[in-house]
CSV table of C-alpha atoms in Angstrom, one decimal:
chain,number,residue,atom,x,y,z
A,1,UNK,CA,23.3,13.7,-2.4
A,2,UNK,CA,26.4,11.7,-3.8
A,3,UNK,CA,29.7,12.9,-4.9
A,4,UNK,CA,30.6,12.5,-8.6
A,5,UNK,CA,32.9,9.5,-9.2
A,6,UNK,CA,35.4,11.4,-10.9
A,7,UNK,CA,36.0,13.8,-7.7
A,8,UNK,CA,39.2,13.3,-6.4
A,9,UNK,CA,39.2,12.1,-2.8
A,10,UNK,CA,40.5,14.7,-0.1
A,11,UNK,CA,43.7,13.5,1.6
A,12,UNK,CA,44.0,13.7,5.2
A,13,UNK,CA,47.4,12.8,7.3
A,14,UNK,CA,46.5,11.6,10.8
A,15,UNK,CA,49.5,11.9,13.1
A,16,UNK,CA,49.1,9.3,15.9
A,17,UNK,CA,50.9,11.0,19.1
A,18,UNK,CA,49.1,9.0,21.8
A,19,UNK,CA,52.3,7.1,23.2
A,20,UNK,CA,54.2,8.1,26.1
A,21,UNK,CA,57.9,8.8,27.0
A,22,UNK,CA,58.6,5.7,29.4
A,23,UNK,CA,61.0,3.9,26.8
A,24,UNK,CA,63.1,6.7,26.9
A,25,UNK,CA,63.2,7.8,30.1
A,26,UNK,CA,61.1,10.9,30.1
A,27,UNK,CA,58.3,12.3,32.1
A,28,UNK,CA,56.8,13.8,29.1
A,29,UNK,CA,55.3,12.3,26.0
A,30,UNK,CA,58.3,11.4,23.6
A,31,UNK,CA,56.9,13.2,20.8
A,32,UNK,CA,57.2,16.5,22.9
A,33,UNK,CA,60.8,15.9,23.4
A,34,UNK,CA,63.3,18.5,21.5
A,35,UNK,CA,65.5,17.0,18.8
A,36,UNK,CA,67.6,19.7,16.7
A,37,UNK,CA,65.5,22.6,18.5
A,38,UNK,CA,62.0,21.7,17.9
A,39,UNK,CA,59.6,19.2,19.5
A,40,UNK,CA,59.6,15.7,17.5
A,41,UNK,CA,56.0,16.3,16.4
A,42,UNK,CA,56.6,19.9,15.3
A,43,UNK,CA,59.5,18.1,12.8
A,44,UNK,CA,56.7,15.5,11.7
A,45,UNK,CA,53.7,17.9,11.3
A,46,UNK,CA,56.1,20.2,9.3
A,47,UNK,CA,56.8,17.5,6.9
A,48,UNK,CA,52.9,17.0,6.0
A,49,UNK,CA,52.6,21.0,5.7
A,50,UNK,CA,54.8,21.0,3.2
A,51,UNK,CA,53.4,17.9,1.2
A,52,UNK,CA,51.5,18.9,-1.7
A,53,UNK,CA,49.5,15.7,-1.9
A,54,UNK,CA,48.2,16.2,1.7
A,55,UNK,CA,45.1,18.6,2.1
A,56,UNK,CA,44.5,18.3,5.8
A,57,UNK,CA,46.2,17.1,9.0
A,58,UNK,CA,44.7,15.7,12.2
A,59,UNK,CA,46.4,15.0,15.6
A,60,UNK,CA,45.7,12.3,18.0
A,61,UNK,CA,47.5,13.3,21.1
A,62,UNK,CA,48.0,11.6,24.4
A,63,UNK,CA,45.7,12.6,27.0
A,64,UNK,CA,46.4,15.8,28.9
A,65,UNK,CA,48.9,17.2,26.3
A,66,UNK,CA,46.2,18.4,23.9
A,67,UNK,CA,47.1,22.1,24.5
A,68,UNK,CA,50.7,21.6,24.5
A,69,UNK,CA,50.2,20.4,20.6
A,70,UNK,CA,48.0,23.0,20.1
A,71,UNK,CA,50.5,25.7,21.1
A,72,UNK,CA,53.3,24.1,18.9
A,73,UNK,CA,50.6,24.1,16.0
A,74,UNK,CA,49.8,28.0,16.3
A,75,UNK,CA,53.6,29.3,17.0
A,76,UNK,CA,54.8,27.0,13.8
A,77,UNK,CA,51.9,28.5,11.7
A,78,UNK,CA,50.9,25.1,10.8
A,79,UNK,CA,47.6,25.8,8.5
A,80,UNK,CA,47.0,22.5,7.6
A,81,UNK,CA,46.4,21.0,11.3
A,82,UNK,CA,42.5,21.5,11.4
A,83,UNK,CA,42.0,19.5,14.8
A,84,UNK,CA,44.1,18.2,17.7
A,85,UNK,CA,42.0,15.4,19.7
A,86,UNK,CA,42.8,13.6,22.4
A,87,UNK,CA,43.6,9.9,21.7
A,88,UNK,CA,42.8,6.6,23.4
A,89,UNK,CA,44.4,4.2,26.0
A,90,UNK,CA,45.6,1.9,22.9
A,91,UNK,CA,46.7,2.1,19.2
A,92,UNK,CA,43.5,0.8,18.0
A,93,UNK,CA,41.6,2.9,20.1
A,94,UNK,CA,43.2,5.9,19.0
A,95,UNK,CA,42.9,5.2,15.2
A,96,UNK,CA,39.2,4.3,15.9
A,97,UNK,CA,38.9,8.1,17.3
A,98,UNK,CA,40.4,9.3,14.1
A,99,UNK,CA,37.9,7.1,11.8
A,100,UNK,CA,35.2,8.8,13.8
A,101,UNK,CA,36.4,12.2,13.4
A,102,UNK,CA,37.1,11.7,9.5
A,103,UNK,CA,33.7,10.1,9.0
A,104,UNK,CA,31.9,13.2,10.3
A,105,UNK,CA,29.9,15.2,7.7
A,106,UNK,CA,30.6,12.6,4.9
A,107,UNK,CA,27.8,12.5,2.5
A,108,UNK,CA,26.7,9.4,0.9
A,109,UNK,CA,29.2,7.7,-1.6
A,110,UNK,CA,32.2,10.6,-0.4
A,111,UNK,CA,35.5,8.8,-0.1
A,112,UNK,CA,38.5,10.1,1.5
A,113,UNK,CA,41.9,9.2,1.7
A,114,UNK,CA,43.8,8.8,5.0
A,115,UNK,CA,47.5,8.3,5.9
A,116,UNK,CA,48.1,7.0,9.3
A,117,UNK,CA,51.8,8.3,10.6
A,118,UNK,CA,53.7,7.7,14.0
A,119,UNK,CA,54.1,11.2,15.2
A,120,UNK,CA,57.9,9.7,16.5
A,121,UNK,CA,58.8,9.2,12.9
A,122,UNK,CA,60.0,12.7,12.3
A,123,UNK,CA,62.4,11.9,9.4
A,124,UNK,CA,59.8,10.9,6.8
A,125,UNK,CA,60.4,11.8,3.4
A,126,UNK,CA,58.2,13.8,1.0
A,127,UNK,CA,58.8,10.8,-1.7
A,128,UNK,CA,57.2,8.4,0.5
A,129,UNK,CA,54.2,10.4,1.4
A,130,UNK,CA,53.9,10.8,-2.5
A,131,UNK,CA,54.2,7.3,-3.3
A,132,UNK,CA,51.3,6.4,-0.6
A,133,UNK,CA,49.1,8.9,-1.9
A,134,UNK,CA,49.7,7.5,-5.7
A,135,UNK,CA,49.2,4.1,-4.7
A,136,UNK,CA,45.7,4.8,-3.4
A,137,UNK,CA,44.8,5.4,-6.9
A,138,UNK,CA,45.0,2.1,-7.5
A,139,UNK,CA,44.7,0.0,-4.0
A,140,UNK,CA,42.7,0.4,-0.9
A,141,UNK,CA,45.2,-0.4,1.7
A,142,UNK,CA,49.0,0.6,1.4
A,143,UNK,CA,52.0,-0.1,3.8
A,144,UNK,CA,55.4,1.1,3.9
A,145,UNK,CA,58.4,-1.4,4.5
A,146,UNK,CA,62.3,-2.0,3.9
A,147,UNK,CA,64.1,-5.0,3.8
A,148,UNK,CA,65.3,-6.5,7.1
A,149,UNK,CA,69.2,-6.4,7.1
A,150,UNK,CA,69.2,-8.7,10.2
A,151,UNK,CA,68.7,-12.1,10.2
A,152,UNK,CA,65.1,-12.8,12.2
A,153,UNK,CA,64.8,-15.8,14.6
A,154,UNK,CA,61.8,-17.4,16.0
A,155,UNK,CA,62.2,-18.3,19.8
A,156,UNK,CA,60.4,-20.3,22.3
A,157,UNK,CA,61.0,-19.9,26.1
A,158,UNK,CA,61.5,-23.2,28.2
A,159,UNK,CA,61.0,-22.0,31.6
A,160,UNK,CA,64.5,-20.9,33.7
A,161,UNK,CA,66.4,-22.4,30.7
A,162,UNK,CA,65.8,-19.1,28.7
A,163,UNK,CA,64.9,-18.7,25.0
A,164,UNK,CA,65.7,-21.0,22.2
A,165,UNK,CA,65.6,-20.7,18.4
A,166,UNK,CA,62.7,-22.5,16.7
A,167,UNK,CA,62.8,-21.3,13.2
A,168,UNK,CA,64.9,-18.8,10.9
A,169,UNK,CA,62.4,-17.2,8.3
A,170,UNK,CA,63.9,-16.5,5.1
A,171,UNK,CA,65.1,-13.2,5.1
A,172,UNK,CA,64.8,-12.2,1.5
A,173,UNK,CA,60.8,-12.2,2.1
A,174,UNK,CA,60.9,-10.3,5.6
A,175,UNK,CA,60.2,-6.5,5.7
A,176,UNK,CA,60.4,-3.9,8.3
A,177,UNK,CA,57.1,-2.1,8.8
A,178,UNK,CA,57.0,1.7,9.1
A,179,UNK,CA,54.5,4.4,8.4
A,180,UNK,CA,52.6,5.9,7.3
A,181,UNK,CA,50.1,3.3,6.3
A,182,UNK,CA,47.6,4.5,3.9
A,183,UNK,CA,44.1,3.5,3.1
A,184,UNK,CA,40.8,4.7,1.4
A,185,UNK,CA,38.5,5.7,4.4
A,186,UNK,CA,35.8,3.3,3.8
A,187,UNK,CA,38.4,0.3,3.9
A,188,UNK,CA,39.6,1.1,7.0
A,189,UNK,CA,36.5,1.9,8.7
A,190,UNK,CA,35.1,-1.3,7.3
A,191,UNK,CA,38.0,-3.4,8.9
A,192,UNK,CA,37.5,-2.0,12.2
A,193,UNK,CA,33.7,-2.5,12.2
A,194,UNK,CA,34.4,-6.1,11.6
A,195,UNK,CA,37.2,-6.3,14.2
A,196,UNK,CA,34.7,-4.8,16.8
A,197,UNK,CA,32.9,-8.1,16.8
A,198,UNK,CA,35.8,-9.9,17.8
A,199,UNK,CA,36.2,-10.3,21.6
A,200,UNK,CA,40.0,-10.9,21.4
A,201,UNK,CA,40.8,-8.1,18.8
A,202,UNK,CA,44.1,-6.3,19.2
A,203,UNK,CA,46.8,-5.2,16.6
A,204,UNK,CA,49.6,-3.1,16.9
A,205,UNK,CA,49.1,-1.5,13.4
A,206,UNK,CA,46.4,-0.7,11.1
A,207,UNK,CA,47.3,-2.9,8.0
A,208,UNK,CA,47.3,-6.0,10.1
A,209,UNK,CA,43.5,-4.9,10.9
A,210,UNK,CA,42.9,-5.2,7.4
A,211,UNK,CA,44.5,-8.3,6.5
A,212,UNK,CA,42.9,-10.3,9.3
A,213,UNK,CA,39.4,-8.8,9.0
A,214,UNK,CA,39.2,-8.2,5.3
A,215,UNK,CA,41.4,-10.9,3.8
A,216,UNK,CA,40.0,-10.1,0.2
A,217,UNK,CA,41.7,-6.8,0.3
A,218,UNK,CA,45.2,-6.5,-1.4
A,219,UNK,CA,47.7,-4.4,0.7
A,220,UNK,CA,50.3,-2.7,-1.4
A,221,UNK,CA,53.6,-2.3,-0.2
A,222,UNK,CA,55.7,1.1,-0.8
A,223,UNK,CA,59.2,0.9,-0.2
A,224,UNK,CA,60.2,3.0,2.8
A,225,UNK,CA,63.5,4.7,3.7
A,226,UNK,CA,66.3,3.4,6.4
A,227,UNK,CA,66.2,6.8,7.9
A,228,UNK,CA,62.4,7.1,8.5
A,229,UNK,CA,63.2,5.7,12.1
A,230,UNK,CA,61.0,5.7,15.3
A,231,UNK,CA,62.3,7.6,18.3
A,232,UNK,CA,61.3,4.6,20.7
A,233,UNK,CA,64.6,3.7,22.6
A,234,UNK,CA,67.1,6.1,24.4
A,235,UNK,CA,69.7,5.7,21.5
A,236,UNK,CA,67.0,6.9,19.2
A,237,UNK,CA,66.9,10.1,20.5
A,238,UNK,CA,70.7,10.5,19.7
A,239,UNK,CA,70.6,9.1,16.3
A,240,UNK,CA,67.6,11.4,15.1
A,241,UNK,CA,69.2,14.4,16.8
A,242,UNK,CA,72.6,13.7,14.9
A,243,UNK,CA,70.5,13.0,11.6
A,244,UNK,CA,68.9,16.3,11.8
A,245,UNK,CA,72.1,18.0,12.8
A,246,UNK,CA,74.0,16.4,9.3
A,247,UNK,CA,71.0,16.4,7.2
A,248,UNK,CA,71.4,19.7,4.8
A,249,UNK,CA,68.5,21.8,3.8
A,250,UNK,CA,67.8,23.9,0.6
A,251,UNK,CA,66.7,27.3,0.8
A,252,UNK,CA,64.1,28.2,-1.9
A,253,UNK,CA,65.4,30.5,-4.7
A,254,UNK,CA,63.1,33.6,-5.5
A,255,UNK,CA,61.3,33.8,-9.0
A,256,UNK,CA,63.0,36.3,-10.5
A,257,UNK,CA,65.6,39.5,-10.1
A,258,UNK,CA,62.3,41.7,-9.2
A,259,UNK,CA,61.6,39.5,-6.3
A,260,UNK,CA,65.3,39.8,-4.9
A,261,UNK,CA,64.9,43.6,-5.1
A,262,UNK,CA,61.4,43.7,-3.6
A,263,UNK,CA,62.7,41.8,-0.7
A,264,UNK,CA,65.8,43.3,-0.1
A,265,UNK,CA,65.2,47.1,-1.0
A,266,UNK,CA,65.4,49.1,2.2
A,267,UNK,CA,66.9,46.5,4.4
A,268,UNK,CA,69.9,46.6,6.1
A,269,UNK,CA,72.7,44.0,6.0
A,270,UNK,CA,75.9,43.9,8.0
A,271,UNK,CA,78.6,41.4,6.9
A,272,UNK,CA,81.3,40.7,9.4
A,273,UNK,CA,84.2,39.3,7.2
A,274,UNK,CA,83.1,41.4,4.3
A,275,UNK,CA,86.5,42.3,3.2
A,276,UNK,CA,86.9,39.5,0.4
A,277,UNK,CA,85.4,36.2,-0.6
A,278,UNK,CA,82.3,35.0,0.3
A,279,UNK,CA,81.6,37.8,2.5
A,280,UNK,CA,82.4,40.4,0.0
A,281,UNK,CA,80.1,38.8,-2.6
A,282,UNK,CA,77.0,38.8,-0.4
A,283,UNK,CA,77.7,42.4,0.1
A,284,UNK,CA,78.0,43.2,-3.5
A,285,UNK,CA,75.3,40.8,-4.4
A,286,UNK,CA,72.6,42.3,-1.7
A,287,UNK,CA,73.7,45.9,-2.8
A,288,UNK,CA,72.8,45.2,-6.3
A,289,UNK,CA,69.3,44.6,-5.0
A,290,UNK,CA,68.9,47.8,-3.2
A,291,UNK,CA,70.0,46.8,0.4
A,292,UNK,CA,72.1,48.8,2.7
A,293,UNK,CA,75.1,46.9,3.2
A,294,UNK,CA,78.1,47.5,5.8
A,295,UNK,CA,80.8,45.1,4.7
A,296,UNK,CA,83.0,44.9,7.8
A,297,UNK,CA,86.7,43.6,7.7
A,298,UNK,CA,90.3,43.7,8.9
A,299,UNK,CA,91.5,44.8,5.7
A,300,UNK,CA,89.0,47.3,4.9
A,301,UNK,CA,87.6,48.8,7.7
A,302,UNK,CA,89.9,47.8,10.3
A,303,UNK,CA,87.2,45.8,12.3
A,304,UNK,CA,88.5,42.8,14.4
A,305,UNK,CA,85.7,40.4,14.9
A,306,UNK,CA,87.2,39.0,18.0
A,307,UNK,CA,87.2,42.4,19.5
A,308,UNK,CA,83.7,43.1,21.1
A,309,UNK,CA,84.1,46.7,21.0
A,310,UNK,CA,84.5,46.6,17.2
A,311,UNK,CA,81.4,44.4,16.9
A,312,UNK,CA,79.3,46.9,19.1
A,313,UNK,CA,80.5,50.0,17.2
A,314,UNK,CA,79.6,48.4,13.8
A,315,UNK,CA,76.1,47.6,14.9
A,316,UNK,CA,75.5,50.4,16.5
A,317,UNK,CA,76.6,52.7,13.5
A,318,UNK,CA,74.7,50.5,10.9
A,319,UNK,CA,71.4,51.1,13.3
A,320,UNK,CA,72.1,54.8,13.7
A,321,UNK,CA,72.3,55.6,10.2
A,322,UNK,CA,69.6,53.2,8.7
A,323,UNK,CA,67.1,52.9,11.7
A,324,UNK,CA,67.2,49.1,11.5
A,325,UNK,CA,69.2,46.0,11.0
A,326,UNK,CA,67.6,42.9,9.1
A,327,UNK,CA,70.5,40.6,8.7
A,328,UNK,CA,73.8,39.9,10.3
A,329,UNK,CA,76.1,37.7,8.6
A,330,UNK,CA,79.7,36.4,9.9
A,331,UNK,CA,82.0,34.6,7.2
A,332,UNK,CA,85.0,35.7,9.0
A,333,UNK,CA,87.5,33.1,9.9
A,334,UNK,CA,90.8,31.7,10.0
A,335,UNK,CA,92.3,28.1,9.1
A,336,UNK,CA,95.6,27.2,10.6
A,337,UNK,CA,96.8,23.7,10.0
A,338,UNK,CA,99.1,21.6,12.1
A,339,UNK,CA,99.5,19.4,14.9
A,340,UNK,CA,97.8,20.7,18.2
A,341,UNK,CA,100.9,19.5,20.4
A,342,UNK,CA,103.1,21.7,18.3
A,343,UNK,CA,100.7,24.8,18.0
A,344,UNK,CA,101.7,27.6,20.4
A,345,UNK,CA,99.4,29.1,22.8
A,346,UNK,CA,98.9,32.6,20.7
A,347,UNK,CA,97.6,30.6,17.7
A,348,UNK,CA,95.4,28.5,19.7
A,349,UNK,CA,94.0,31.9,21.5
A,350,UNK,CA,93.9,33.2,17.8
A,351,UNK,CA,91.5,30.2,16.6
A,352,UNK,CA,89.4,30.3,19.4
A,353,UNK,CA,89.0,34.2,19.4
A,354,UNK,CA,88.0,34.5,15.7
A,355,UNK,CA,86.3,31.3,14.8
A,356,UNK,CA,84.3,30.8,18.2
A,357,UNK,CA,84.3,33.7,20.5
A,358,UNK,CA,83.6,36.1,17.7
A,359,UNK,CA,80.7,34.6,16.1
A,360,UNK,CA,79.1,34.3,19.8
A,361,UNK,CA,80.1,38.1,20.7
A,362,UNK,CA,78.6,38.9,17.2
A,363,UNK,CA,75.3,36.9,18.0
A,364,UNK,CA,75.1,38.5,21.5
A,365,UNK,CA,75.4,41.8,20.2
A,366,UNK,CA,73.0,41.4,17.3
A,367,UNK,CA,69.9,40.1,19.4
A,368,UNK,CA,68.4,43.5,20.1
A,369,UNK,CA,68.6,44.7,16.7
A,370,UNK,CA,67.3,41.4,15.0
A,371,UNK,CA,64.6,41.3,17.7
A,372,UNK,CA,63.3,44.7,16.3
A,373,UNK,CA,62.9,43.4,12.7
A,374,UNK,CA,62.6,39.6,13.2
A,375,UNK,CA,65.6,39.4,11.1
A,376,UNK,CA,68.3,36.5,10.9
A,377,UNK,CA,71.5,35.7,11.9
A,378,UNK,CA,73.8,33.6,9.3
A,379,UNK,CA,76.9,31.9,10.5
A,380,UNK,CA,79.4,29.3,8.3
A,381,UNK,CA,80.5,25.8,8.9
A,382,UNK,CA,82.4,23.2,6.8
A,383,UNK,CA,82.1,19.7,6.2
A,384,UNK,CA,84.7,19.1,8.9
A,385,UNK,CA,82.2,19.8,11.6
A,386,UNK,CA,81.0,16.4,11.0
A,387,UNK,CA,84.6,14.6,11.8
A,388,UNK,CA,87.8,16.1,12.9
A,389,UNK,CA,91.0,14.8,11.4
A,390,UNK,CA,94.6,15.2,12.0
A,391,UNK,CA,95.9,18.7,12.0
A,392,UNK,CA,92.5,20.3,11.9
A,393,UNK,CA,91.5,20.0,15.6
A,394,UNK,CA,91.2,23.5,16.1
A,395,UNK,CA,89.4,24.3,12.9
A,396,UNK,CA,86.9,21.2,13.0
A,397,UNK,CA,86.1,21.9,16.6
A,398,UNK,CA,85.1,25.4,16.1
A,399,UNK,CA,83.0,24.7,13.1
A,400,UNK,CA,81.2,22.0,14.8
A,401,UNK,CA,80.5,24.7,17.7
A,402,UNK,CA,78.9,27.0,14.9
A,403,UNK,CA,76.4,24.3,14.1
A,404,UNK,CA,75.5,23.5,17.9
A,405,UNK,CA,75.4,27.5,18.3
A,406,UNK,CA,73.3,27.8,15.4
A,407,UNK,CA,70.5,25.2,16.7
A,408,UNK,CA,70.7,26.5,20.1
A,409,UNK,CA,70.1,30.2,19.3
A,410,UNK,CA,67.4,29.3,16.6
A,411,UNK,CA,65.5,27.6,19.4
A,412,UNK,CA,66.3,30.3,22.0
A,413,UNK,CA,65.3,33.0,19.8
A,414,UNK,CA,62.3,31.4,18.3
A,415,UNK,CA,59.9,33.2,20.3
A,416,UNK,CA,61.2,36.5,19.5
A,417,UNK,CA,61.0,35.6,15.6
A,418,UNK,CA,64.8,35.7,15.0
A,419,UNK,CA,65.8,33.1,12.5
A,420,UNK,CA,69.3,31.6,12.8
A,421,UNK,CA,71.0,29.4,10.1
A,422,UNK,CA,74.2,28.2,8.9
A,423,UNK,CA,75.8,27.5,5.6
A,424,UNK,CA,78.2,24.8,4.7
A,425,UNK,CA,79.7,25.2,1.8
A,426,UNK,CA,81.9,22.9,-0.2
A,427,UNK,CA,85.6,23.2,-0.6
A,428,UNK,CA,85.4,27.1,-2.0
A,429,UNK,CA,87.8,29.4,-3.7
A,430,UNK,CA,88.6,32.0,-1.3
A,431,UNK,CA,91.7,34.0,-0.2
A,432,UNK,CA,91.8,31.9,3.0
A,433,UNK,CA,91.8,28.5,1.0
A,434,UNK,CA,94.5,29.7,-1.4
A,435,UNK,CA,96.6,30.9,1.5
A,436,UNK,CA,96.5,27.5,3.3
A,437,UNK,CA,96.5,25.1,0.4
A,438,UNK,CA,98.0,27.2,-2.6
A,439,UNK,CA,96.7,27.2,-6.1
A,440,UNK,CA,94.5,24.2,-7.0
A,441,UNK,CA,93.3,23.0,-10.2
A,442,UNK,CA,90.7,25.0,-12.1
A,443,UNK,CA,87.1,23.8,-11.5
A,444,UNK,CA,87.9,21.9,-8.6
A,445,UNK,CA,86.7,24.4,-6.2
A,446,UNK,CA,83.2,26.3,-5.7
A,447,UNK,CA,83.0,29.8,-6.5
A,448,UNK,CA,82.6,32.0,-3.8
A,449,UNK,CA,79.8,34.0,-5.8
A,450,UNK,CA,77.7,30.6,-5.6
A,451,UNK,CA,78.0,30.3,-1.9
A,452,UNK,CA,76.8,34.0,-1.7
A,453,UNK,CA,73.7,33.4,-3.8
A,454,UNK,CA,72.7,30.6,-1.7
A,455,UNK,CA,73.4,32.8,1.2
A,456,UNK,CA,71.0,35.3,0.1
A,457,UNK,CA,68.4,32.7,-0.5
A,458,UNK,CA,68.8,31.6,2.8
A,459,UNK,CA,68.4,35.0,4.5
A,460,UNK,CA,65.3,35.6,2.5
A,461,UNK,CA,63.8,32.2,3.7
A,462,UNK,CA,61.7,31.3,6.7
A,463,UNK,CA,64.2,28.5,7.5
A,464,UNK,CA,65.6,28.4,11.0
A,465,UNK,CA,68.1,26.1,12.8
A,466,UNK,CA,69.2,24.7,9.5
A,467,UNK,CA,72.5,23.6,8.0
A,468,UNK,CA,72.4,24.5,4.3
A,469,UNK,CA,74.8,22.5,1.8
A,470,UNK,CA,76.3,24.1,-1.1
A,471,UNK,CA,77.6,21.6,-3.7
A,472,UNK,CA,79.9,22.2,-6.5
A,473,UNK,CA,77.8,19.9,-8.9
A,474,UNK,CA,75.0,22.4,-8.6
A,475,UNK,CA,76.0,25.1,-6.3
A,476,UNK,CA,72.4,26.1,-5.1
A,477,UNK,CA,70.1,23.1,-5.9
A,478,UNK,CA,71.2,19.7,-6.9
A,479,UNK,CA,72.0,18.6,-3.8
A,480,UNK,CA,68.1,18.9,-2.8
A,481,UNK,CA,67.7,15.9,-5.0
A,482,UNK,CA,69.4,13.7,-2.4
A,483,UNK,CA,67.6,12.2,0.4
A,484,UNK,CA,68.1,13.6,4.1
A,485,UNK,CA,69.9,10.3,4.8
A,486,UNK,CA,71.8,10.5,1.8
A,487,UNK,CA,72.9,13.9,2.3
A,488,UNK,CA,73.9,13.2,6.0
A,489,UNK,CA,75.9,10.1,4.9
A,490,UNK,CA,77.9,12.2,2.4
A,491,UNK,CA,78.3,14.5,4.9
A,492,UNK,CA,79.8,12.3,7.1
A,493,UNK,CA,82.2,10.7,4.6
A,494,UNK,CA,83.3,14.0,3.2
A,495,UNK,CA,86.8,14.3,4.4
A,496,UNK,CA,88.1,17.0,2.3
A,497,UNK,CA,88.2,20.6,3.5
A,498,UNK,CA,85.6,23.3,2.3
A,499,UNK,CA,86.4,26.5,2.7
């Protein structure tokens, strides 16, 4: 039996996770290290889970750790992962095991496309995946690479005198290889079959196997990304974690108004900071879709978020009257501008109480209710969390704390099914901002209604542990067109106050 020529080959992503954590000083494989609240390999697998061009995912894991990955896959609901196999003692042996697994059950003439990707590259973009899959329509082997920003030197060691330069290649022709590397299965299988006859065979990647043993097969190069980094050295752990923290995420918008009503009807929202601005707009919007909303604020209900008793009373009342609490939102905050050395103790304590301790108390008090409904806690930050600046020390530091609190609780509460996210609005027209900065030019600020709409989308999503940017150029969507690295860079460079 043969497969029709026009049948589109099935595309499988093979995640190579056979490495150990020795170079980053770990006693466990580095792919199990947690970054931004999740194991590195979970971030990587989630990327392929979300890739439309990928039909199936297979994991080759370091010996002895297959059950760990299986638990991650089951907990995260990664449906595309069909097998978690034990890898070999070398990269080549691991690839050979993957090839053998992919070849099982294939009928004569059947082809398959395969992408080999390092598990410890958790910042791979959907664009690179798509470009690799598209390239396989024309080529049998595809690599991913980026230009080298550094001058590369070739050295030779002369005994105890150390290394000396022997050559400086033309940098314009040099590229830094990344993954995935993509192949028609028949091509990479044939390359390894030929390589098996070489008693000195060894290679650090799969394209080099094709290059050496199938020299007539052209290897196409797809442009990679600077942020598609490999977590190998201790400093990589820090950089990757920071990129995850800074890179924004988009919440999917519901298909139509009816979808919002279906998801929100009968649900209970408790909004702290709901007297005006973003909080009030969230309350109004959610109520229009049939949700029971408790909008709480100092000026309307006499609720002081810095008072734990007020928080407990508000949540208890909402639960007693509706029998559930699905979403807890905290938009309350104060913005005090001034030099720290000139700020009195009362102002410092107020900023800490409202901007930091209140969200902590709200989170702690909300836990039991959200665990019951598997609901969500939504917090708010501003672009100042990425870089403190003069006269914003208290505000910036507490907003940075909101991001860390979000990611920590998302991890801590994951087993209970509670999601925790953080919205990062651009400069927004709110009474708090007007009080701090006065009247600003029309059109220069994001509307609080736009932030409320995105906030609702976040609440109805399956996201957890994310920072969601809301930008003025397209309050809810346009920021998603930028890469994670570009968004992170924009966040770092943004020195304007948001809320």
